[in-house]
XYZ file of C-alpha atoms in Angstrom:
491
model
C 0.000 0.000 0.000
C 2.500 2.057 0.924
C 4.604 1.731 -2.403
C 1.474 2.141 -4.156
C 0.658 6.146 -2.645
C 4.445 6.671 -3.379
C 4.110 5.980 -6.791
C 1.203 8.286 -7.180
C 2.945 10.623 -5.830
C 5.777 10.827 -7.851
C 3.166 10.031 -10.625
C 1.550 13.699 -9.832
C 4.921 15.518 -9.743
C 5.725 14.564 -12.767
C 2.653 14.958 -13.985
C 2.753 18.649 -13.054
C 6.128 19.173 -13.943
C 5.275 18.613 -17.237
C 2.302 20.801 -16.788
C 4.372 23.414 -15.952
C 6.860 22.875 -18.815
C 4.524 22.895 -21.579
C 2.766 25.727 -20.500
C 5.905 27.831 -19.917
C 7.290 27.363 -24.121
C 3.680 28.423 -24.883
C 2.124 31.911 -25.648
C 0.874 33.447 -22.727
C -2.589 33.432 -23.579
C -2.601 30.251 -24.916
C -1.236 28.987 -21.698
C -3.569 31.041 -19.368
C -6.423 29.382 -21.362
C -5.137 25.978 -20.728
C -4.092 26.477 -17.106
C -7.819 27.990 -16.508
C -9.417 24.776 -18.495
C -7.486 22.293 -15.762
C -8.368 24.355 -13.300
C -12.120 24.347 -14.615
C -11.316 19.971 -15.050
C -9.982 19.584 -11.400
C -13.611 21.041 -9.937
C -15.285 19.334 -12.382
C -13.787 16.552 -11.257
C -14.283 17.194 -7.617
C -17.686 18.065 -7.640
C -20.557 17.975 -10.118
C -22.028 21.299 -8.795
C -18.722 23.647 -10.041
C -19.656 23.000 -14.407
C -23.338 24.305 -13.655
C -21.659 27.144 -11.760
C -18.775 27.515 -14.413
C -21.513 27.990 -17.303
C -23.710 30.269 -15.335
C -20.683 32.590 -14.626
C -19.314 32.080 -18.427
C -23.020 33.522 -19.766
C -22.214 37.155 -20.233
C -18.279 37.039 -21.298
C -19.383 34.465 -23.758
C -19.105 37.153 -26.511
C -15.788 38.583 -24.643
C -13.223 35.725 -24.956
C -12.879 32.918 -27.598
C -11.192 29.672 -26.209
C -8.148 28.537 -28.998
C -10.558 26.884 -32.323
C -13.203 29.583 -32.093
C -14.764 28.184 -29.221
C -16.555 29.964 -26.800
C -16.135 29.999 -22.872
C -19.770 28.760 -22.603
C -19.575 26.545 -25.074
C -16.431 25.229 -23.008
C -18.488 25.089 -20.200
C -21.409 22.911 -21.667
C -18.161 20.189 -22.259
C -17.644 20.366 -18.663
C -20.890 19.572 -17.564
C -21.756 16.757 -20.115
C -18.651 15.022 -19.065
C -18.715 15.885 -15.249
C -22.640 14.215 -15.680
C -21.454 11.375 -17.475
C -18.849 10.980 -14.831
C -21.129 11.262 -11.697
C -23.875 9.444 -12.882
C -22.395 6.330 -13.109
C -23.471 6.159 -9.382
C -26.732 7.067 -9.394
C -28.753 8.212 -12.535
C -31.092 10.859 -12.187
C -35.244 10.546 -11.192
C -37.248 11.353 -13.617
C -39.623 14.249 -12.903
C -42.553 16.293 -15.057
C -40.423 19.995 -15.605
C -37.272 17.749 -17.121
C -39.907 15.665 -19.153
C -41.892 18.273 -20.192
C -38.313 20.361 -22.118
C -37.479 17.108 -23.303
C -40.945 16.733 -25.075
C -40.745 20.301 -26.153
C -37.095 19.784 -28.082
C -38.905 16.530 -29.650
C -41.157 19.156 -31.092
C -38.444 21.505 -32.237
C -36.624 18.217 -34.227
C -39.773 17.367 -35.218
C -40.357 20.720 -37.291
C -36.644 21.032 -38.152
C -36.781 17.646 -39.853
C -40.302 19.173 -41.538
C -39.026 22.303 -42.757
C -39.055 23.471 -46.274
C -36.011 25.909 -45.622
C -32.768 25.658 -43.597
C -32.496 22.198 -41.546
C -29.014 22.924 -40.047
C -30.540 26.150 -38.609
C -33.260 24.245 -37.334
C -30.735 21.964 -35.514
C -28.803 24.847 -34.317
C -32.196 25.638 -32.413
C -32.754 22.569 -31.557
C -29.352 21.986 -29.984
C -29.716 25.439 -28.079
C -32.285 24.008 -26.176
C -30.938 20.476 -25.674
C -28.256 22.752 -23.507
C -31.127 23.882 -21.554
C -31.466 20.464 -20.783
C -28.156 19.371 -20.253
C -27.924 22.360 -17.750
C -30.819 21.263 -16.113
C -30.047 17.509 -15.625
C -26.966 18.382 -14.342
C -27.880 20.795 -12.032
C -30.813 18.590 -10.405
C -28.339 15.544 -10.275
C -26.076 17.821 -8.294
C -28.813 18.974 -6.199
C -30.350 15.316 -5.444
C -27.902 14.689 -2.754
C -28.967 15.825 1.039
C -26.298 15.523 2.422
C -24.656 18.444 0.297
C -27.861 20.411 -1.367
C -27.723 23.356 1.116
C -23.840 24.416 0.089
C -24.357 23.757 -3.438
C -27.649 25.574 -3.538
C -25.798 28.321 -2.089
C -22.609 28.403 -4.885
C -25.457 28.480 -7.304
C -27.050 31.822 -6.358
C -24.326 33.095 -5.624
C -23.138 33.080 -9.174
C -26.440 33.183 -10.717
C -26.697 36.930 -9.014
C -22.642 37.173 -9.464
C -22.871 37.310 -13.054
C -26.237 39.386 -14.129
C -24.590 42.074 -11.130
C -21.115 42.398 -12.738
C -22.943 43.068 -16.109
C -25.517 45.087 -14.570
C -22.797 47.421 -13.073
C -21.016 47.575 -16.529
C -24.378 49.000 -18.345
C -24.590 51.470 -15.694
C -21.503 52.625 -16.501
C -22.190 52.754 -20.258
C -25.423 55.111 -19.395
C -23.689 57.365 -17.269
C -20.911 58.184 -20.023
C -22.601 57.572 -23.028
C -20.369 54.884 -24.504
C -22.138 53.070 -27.016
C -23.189 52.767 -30.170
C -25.489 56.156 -31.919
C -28.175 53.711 -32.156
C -28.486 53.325 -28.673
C -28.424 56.765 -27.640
C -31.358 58.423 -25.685
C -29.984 62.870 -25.511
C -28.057 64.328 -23.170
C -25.258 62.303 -23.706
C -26.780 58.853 -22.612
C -26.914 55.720 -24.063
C -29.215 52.648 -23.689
C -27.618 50.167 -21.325
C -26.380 46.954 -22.553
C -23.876 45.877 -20.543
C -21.921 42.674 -22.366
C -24.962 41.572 -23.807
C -24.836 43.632 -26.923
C -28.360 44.313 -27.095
C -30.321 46.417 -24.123
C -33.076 44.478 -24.782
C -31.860 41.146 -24.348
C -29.318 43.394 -21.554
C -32.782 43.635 -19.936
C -34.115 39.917 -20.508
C -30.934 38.631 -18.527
C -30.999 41.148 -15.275
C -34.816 40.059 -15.534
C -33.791 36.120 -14.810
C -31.703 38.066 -11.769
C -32.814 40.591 -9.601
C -36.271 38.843 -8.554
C -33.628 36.261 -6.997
C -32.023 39.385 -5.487
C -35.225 40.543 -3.708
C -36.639 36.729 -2.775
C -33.246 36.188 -0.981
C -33.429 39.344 1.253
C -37.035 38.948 2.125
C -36.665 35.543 3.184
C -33.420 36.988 5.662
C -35.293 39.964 6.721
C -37.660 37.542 8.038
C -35.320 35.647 10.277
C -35.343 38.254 12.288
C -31.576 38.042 13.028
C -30.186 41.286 12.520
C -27.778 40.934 15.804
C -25.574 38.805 14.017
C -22.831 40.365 11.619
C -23.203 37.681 8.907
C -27.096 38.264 8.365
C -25.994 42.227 7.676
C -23.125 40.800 5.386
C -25.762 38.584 3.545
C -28.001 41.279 3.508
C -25.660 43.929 1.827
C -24.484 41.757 -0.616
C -27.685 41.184 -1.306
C -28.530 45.004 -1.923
C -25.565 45.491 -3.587
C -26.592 43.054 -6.325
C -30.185 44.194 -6.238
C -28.977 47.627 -6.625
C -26.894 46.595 -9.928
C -29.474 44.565 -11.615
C -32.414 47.158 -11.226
C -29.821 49.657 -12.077
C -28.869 48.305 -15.541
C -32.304 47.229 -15.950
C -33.731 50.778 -15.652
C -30.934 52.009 -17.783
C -31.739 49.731 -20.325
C -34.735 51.391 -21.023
C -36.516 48.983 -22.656
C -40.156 48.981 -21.933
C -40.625 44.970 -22.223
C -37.912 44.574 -19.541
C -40.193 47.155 -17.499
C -43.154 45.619 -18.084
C -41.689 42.420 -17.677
C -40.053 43.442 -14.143
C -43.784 44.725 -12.904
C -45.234 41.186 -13.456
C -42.266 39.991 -12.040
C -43.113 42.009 -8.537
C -46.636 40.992 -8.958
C -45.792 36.905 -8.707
C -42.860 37.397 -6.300
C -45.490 39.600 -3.579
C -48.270 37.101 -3.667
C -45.545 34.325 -2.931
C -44.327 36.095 -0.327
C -47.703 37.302 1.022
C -49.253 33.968 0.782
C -47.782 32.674 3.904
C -49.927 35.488 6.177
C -53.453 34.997 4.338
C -55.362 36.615 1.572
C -55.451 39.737 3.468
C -51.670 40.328 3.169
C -52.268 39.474 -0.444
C -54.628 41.744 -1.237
C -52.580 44.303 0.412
C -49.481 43.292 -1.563
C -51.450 43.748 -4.585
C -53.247 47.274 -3.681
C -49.613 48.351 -3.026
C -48.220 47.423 -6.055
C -51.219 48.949 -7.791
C -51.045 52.442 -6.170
C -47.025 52.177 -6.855
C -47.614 52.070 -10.529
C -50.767 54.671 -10.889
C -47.862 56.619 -8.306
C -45.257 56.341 -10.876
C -47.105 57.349 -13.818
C -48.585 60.435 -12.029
C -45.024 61.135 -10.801
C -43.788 60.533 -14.564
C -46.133 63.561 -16.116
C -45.371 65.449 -12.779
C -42.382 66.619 -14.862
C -39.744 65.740 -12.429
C -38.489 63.121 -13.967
C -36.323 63.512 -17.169
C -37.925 63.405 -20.491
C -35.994 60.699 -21.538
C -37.870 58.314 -18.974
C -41.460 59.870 -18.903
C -41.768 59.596 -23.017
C -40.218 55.721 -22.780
C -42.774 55.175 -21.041
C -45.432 56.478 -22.441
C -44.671 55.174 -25.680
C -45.253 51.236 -23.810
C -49.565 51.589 -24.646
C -48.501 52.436 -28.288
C -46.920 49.070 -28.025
C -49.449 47.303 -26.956
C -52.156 49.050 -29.537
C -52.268 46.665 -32.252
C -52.632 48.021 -36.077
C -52.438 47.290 -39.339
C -49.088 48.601 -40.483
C -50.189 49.263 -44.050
C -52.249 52.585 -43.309
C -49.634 54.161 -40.936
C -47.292 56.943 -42.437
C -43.625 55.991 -40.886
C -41.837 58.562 -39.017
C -39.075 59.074 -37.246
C -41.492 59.386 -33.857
C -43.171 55.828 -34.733
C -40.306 53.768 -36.956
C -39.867 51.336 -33.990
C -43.314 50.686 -32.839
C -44.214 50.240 -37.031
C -41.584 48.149 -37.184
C -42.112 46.228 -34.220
C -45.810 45.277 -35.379
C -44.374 44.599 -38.966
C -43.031 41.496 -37.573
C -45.848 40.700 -35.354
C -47.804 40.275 -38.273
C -45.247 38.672 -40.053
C -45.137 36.018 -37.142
C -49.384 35.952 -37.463
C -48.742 35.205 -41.711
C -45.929 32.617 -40.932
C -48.368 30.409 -38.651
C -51.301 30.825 -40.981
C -48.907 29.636 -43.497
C -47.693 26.723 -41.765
C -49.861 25.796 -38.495
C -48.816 22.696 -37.504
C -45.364 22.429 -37.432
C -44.356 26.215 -38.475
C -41.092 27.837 -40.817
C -39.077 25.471 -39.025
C -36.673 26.804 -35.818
C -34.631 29.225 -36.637
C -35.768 30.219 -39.883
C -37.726 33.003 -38.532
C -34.990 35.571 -40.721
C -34.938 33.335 -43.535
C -39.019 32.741 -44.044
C -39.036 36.511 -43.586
C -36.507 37.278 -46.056
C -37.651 35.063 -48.493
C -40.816 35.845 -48.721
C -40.075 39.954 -49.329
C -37.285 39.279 -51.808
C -39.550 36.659 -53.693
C -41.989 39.392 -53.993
C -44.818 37.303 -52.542
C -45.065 39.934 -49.001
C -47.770 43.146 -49.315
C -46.301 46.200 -49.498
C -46.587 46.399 -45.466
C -42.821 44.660 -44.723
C -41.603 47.727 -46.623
C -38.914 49.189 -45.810
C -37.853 46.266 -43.105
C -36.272 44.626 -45.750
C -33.451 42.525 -43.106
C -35.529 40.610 -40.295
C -34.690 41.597 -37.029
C -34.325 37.849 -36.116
C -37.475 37.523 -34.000
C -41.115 38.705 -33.750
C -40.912 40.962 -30.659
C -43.054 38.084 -28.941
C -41.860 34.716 -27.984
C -45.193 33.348 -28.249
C -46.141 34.215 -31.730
C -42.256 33.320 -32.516
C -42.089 29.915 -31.402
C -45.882 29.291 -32.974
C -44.424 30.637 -36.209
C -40.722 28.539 -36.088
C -42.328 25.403 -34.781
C -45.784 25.355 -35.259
C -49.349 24.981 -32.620
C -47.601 22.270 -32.040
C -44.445 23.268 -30.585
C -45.918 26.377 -29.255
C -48.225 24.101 -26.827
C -45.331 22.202 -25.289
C -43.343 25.206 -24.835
C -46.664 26.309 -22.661
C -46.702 22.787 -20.778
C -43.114 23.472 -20.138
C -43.499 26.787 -18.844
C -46.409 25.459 -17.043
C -44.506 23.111 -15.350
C -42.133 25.614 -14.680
C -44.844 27.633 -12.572
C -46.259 24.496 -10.467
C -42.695 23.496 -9.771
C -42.212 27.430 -8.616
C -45.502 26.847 -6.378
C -44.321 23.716 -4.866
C -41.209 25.411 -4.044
C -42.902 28.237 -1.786
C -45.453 25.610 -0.088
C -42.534 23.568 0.810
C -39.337 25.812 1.674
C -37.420 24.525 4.719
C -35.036 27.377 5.427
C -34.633 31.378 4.664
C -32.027 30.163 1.828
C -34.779 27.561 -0.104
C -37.666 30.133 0.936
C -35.546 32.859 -0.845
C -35.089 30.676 -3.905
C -38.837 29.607 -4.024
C -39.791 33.285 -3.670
C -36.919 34.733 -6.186
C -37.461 31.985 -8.292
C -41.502 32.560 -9.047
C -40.018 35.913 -9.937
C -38.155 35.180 -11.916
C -40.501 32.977 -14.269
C -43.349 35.810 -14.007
C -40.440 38.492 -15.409
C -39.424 36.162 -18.261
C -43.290 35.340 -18.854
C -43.887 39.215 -18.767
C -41.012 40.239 -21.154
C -41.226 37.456 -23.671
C -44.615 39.115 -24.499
C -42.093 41.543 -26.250
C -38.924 39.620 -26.728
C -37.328 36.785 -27.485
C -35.348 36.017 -24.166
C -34.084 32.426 -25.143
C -31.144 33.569 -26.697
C -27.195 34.108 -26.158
C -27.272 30.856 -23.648
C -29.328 33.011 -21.664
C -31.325 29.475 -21.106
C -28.572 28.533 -18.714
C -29.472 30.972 -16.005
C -33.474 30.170 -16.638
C -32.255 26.159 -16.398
C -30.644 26.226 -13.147
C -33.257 28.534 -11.368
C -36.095 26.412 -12.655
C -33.673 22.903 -11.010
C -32.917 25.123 -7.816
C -37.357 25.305 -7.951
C -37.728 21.133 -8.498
C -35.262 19.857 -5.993
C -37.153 22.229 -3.253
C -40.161 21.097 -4.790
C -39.609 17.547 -4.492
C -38.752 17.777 -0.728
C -41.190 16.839 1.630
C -42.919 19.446 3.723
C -41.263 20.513 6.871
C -42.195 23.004 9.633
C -41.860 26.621 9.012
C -39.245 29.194 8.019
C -36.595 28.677 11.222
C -35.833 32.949 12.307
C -32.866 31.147 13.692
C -31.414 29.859 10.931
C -29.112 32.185 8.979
């Protein structure tokens, strides 16, 4: 025995001195990469929880820093975790459960109308395979959450980067507002530009801190209630905490875009009844009044003329998105080009699904059904002059009914569905401030995303990496059994 640890031994010296000679002849960012990807294999190998945090950290520097062959840090990441999972669940393979079911059923759906489409089916498998990532994050994050023993901990490392991430970006497109670096496009007067932090666009900017700061917000409300503000660690939590809330509604409110706004206010709404359901329906009533009288507050407040123009006519402009019209008896002008252009594609979206009902243009041909149909001269004169698609249709809903068809619009419902009972479980059966926080950030979260996707499409960029691991943080607390209440002296 003891001849065989000496061996290993001398088997990992020389193991890293040859580490350490290769990576000294090679470039130094060549070797930094390498040296971070065995760091990255060492905790994948130590622990199945580190890839899921890895890839939710990786999500906004994605665009940033490109690994050597092109390949991106996420992209790096999603490696990690298919072969930590294959590694770890040789022991013990994962139960099956309705949210995990449910995504898998909705990818069928997506091959299903890739494999049907007239057009591109290598962009449909691109789709496809975005969302079998969703999955693979998923699995891999429940697996690592199934065991007792060490749920708490790793629950813990993954809020703490799922709030790490969106808050580092956050305070970047706050940054960008404040001294007007951007691109012209972006920019709002006075020297401002439209936040959107590494993200590229401030919409989709928006989309992310919208997966975020409801976590944020759940997290503090579930300390405040402990009670335990004696201690120094519950006022360490608890200004970490604000700091990251503070970031996140920061870059989302400097984002200015009205579907992250709107999307943020349903986003409150689910997040106060979950936490007001605990006292009775008179707390939730209040919660609601209150949120109620905040909005009718803000809008007075917004034509009070105290707040800058920039804000108040954002704003105002959100119920001339919501008006729908018929694009072809509106004169464009500078004052209405995006809201025209907006519904141009809405009813695009509407002419794609009447086209093709059942199984739709096929995913990710939304840009090329749109093209062809305006360069093959069979489009009205209303897709003038949005001659280049904008790659979605400004609503998830209509876009995923026009890429994949009824079909593949219903299971994307179930799923989402699911998503919302497991969020429900979670509340009913939180154990501690830390899985009452998730339970309560995470219903937040999926009313924001619900809310915005009414007016984006927010399952892009790998974005579906931080939606996959809240939604697994919401099933493992689901699946527990019911315990006694919130303990105020447990922090």
């Amino acid at each position: 025995m003891m001849a065989q640890r000496d061996w290993s031994r001398w088997l990992w010296l020389a193991g890293a001195i040859a580490t350490g000679a290769s990576l000294a002849v090679m470039p130094p960012l060549l070797a930094v990469s390498w040296l971070l990807g065995l760091v990255a294999l060492g905790l994948a190998a130590s622990d199945p929880v580190w890839p899921v945090a890895l890839a939710v950290l990786s999500v906004p520097f994605q665009q940033l820093v490109l690994l050597p062959g092109g390949i991106s840090v996420t992209q790096f990441c999603f490696g990690l975790v298919a072969l930590s999972l294959l590694w770890h669940i040789r022991q013990r393979w994962p139960k099956p459960e309705i949210t995990g079911l449910t995504l898998a059923i909705f990818i069928w759906t997506l091959a299903l109308a890739a494999a049907l489409t007239p057009l591109s089916r290598s962009e449909g498998l691109k789709e496809t395979f975005r969302w079998g990532t969703v999955l693979l994050i998923y699995l891999a994050a429940v697996w690592a959450l199934q065991d007792p023993a060490r749920a708490q901990w790793r629950r813990a490392v993954l809020v703490a980067c799922l709030l790490a991430a969106p808050a580092i970006t956050g305070l970047i497109g706050i940054g960008q507002y404040l001294t007007g670096i951007g691109p012209d496009s972006f920019a709002i007067g006075s020297g401002r530009v439209r936040a959107y932090g590494t993200i590229g666009q401030p919409n989709s900017f928006a989309g992310y801190l919208n997966q975020a700061w409801p976590l944020a917000a759940g997290m503090g409300l579930a300390l405040i209630e402990t009670r335990r503000w004696r201690t120094y660690h519950w006022w360490l939590i608890l200004g970490a905490l604000a700091l990251a809330g503070a970031s996140l509604l920061g870059g989302l409110l400097a984002s200015f875009s009205r579907g992250g706004w709107i999307g943020a206010m349903v986003g409150v709404l689910a997040l106060g009844i979950a936490f007001a359901g605990r006292y009775g329906r008179r707390i939730v009533g209040i919660i609601v009044t209150a949120v109620l009288i905040a909005g009718l507050g803000g809008l007075l407040l917004l034509n009070s003329g105290l707040v800058p123009a920039a804000f108040s006519n954002r704003v105002s402009s959100i119920l001339e998105n919501l008006r729908p019209f018929d694009v072809r008896s509106v004169e464009i002008t500078p004052a209405n080009f995006a809201v025209v252009e907006r519904m141009a594609h809405l009813q695009a979206a509407w002419n794609m699904i009447q086209e093709r009902p059942l199984f739709g243009v096929g995913p990710g041909n939304f840009s090329i059904a749109y093209e062809r149909l305006v360069y093959s001269g069979q489009t009205p004169t209303w897709i003038k002059p949005w001659y280049d698609s904008r790659g979605h249709a400004h609503n998830y809903y209509l876009h995923i009914a026009a890429e994949s068809g009824l079909i593949g619009a219903l299971a994307y419902l179930v799923w989402l569905g699911s998503g919302w009972y497991r969020a429900i479980g979670a509340v009913r059966r939180a154990r501690d401030w830390l899985t009452r926080g998730i339970a309560l950030g995470g219903i937040g979260v999926i009313g924001a995303l619900s809310g915005h996707n009414l007016f984006e499409n927010l399952h892009v960029l790998n974005m579906g990496v931080q939606l996959g691991t809240v939604i697994a943080l919401l099933a493992t607390i689901a699946a527990e059994p019911a315990s006694q209440p919130i303990d105020k002296e447990d922090v």
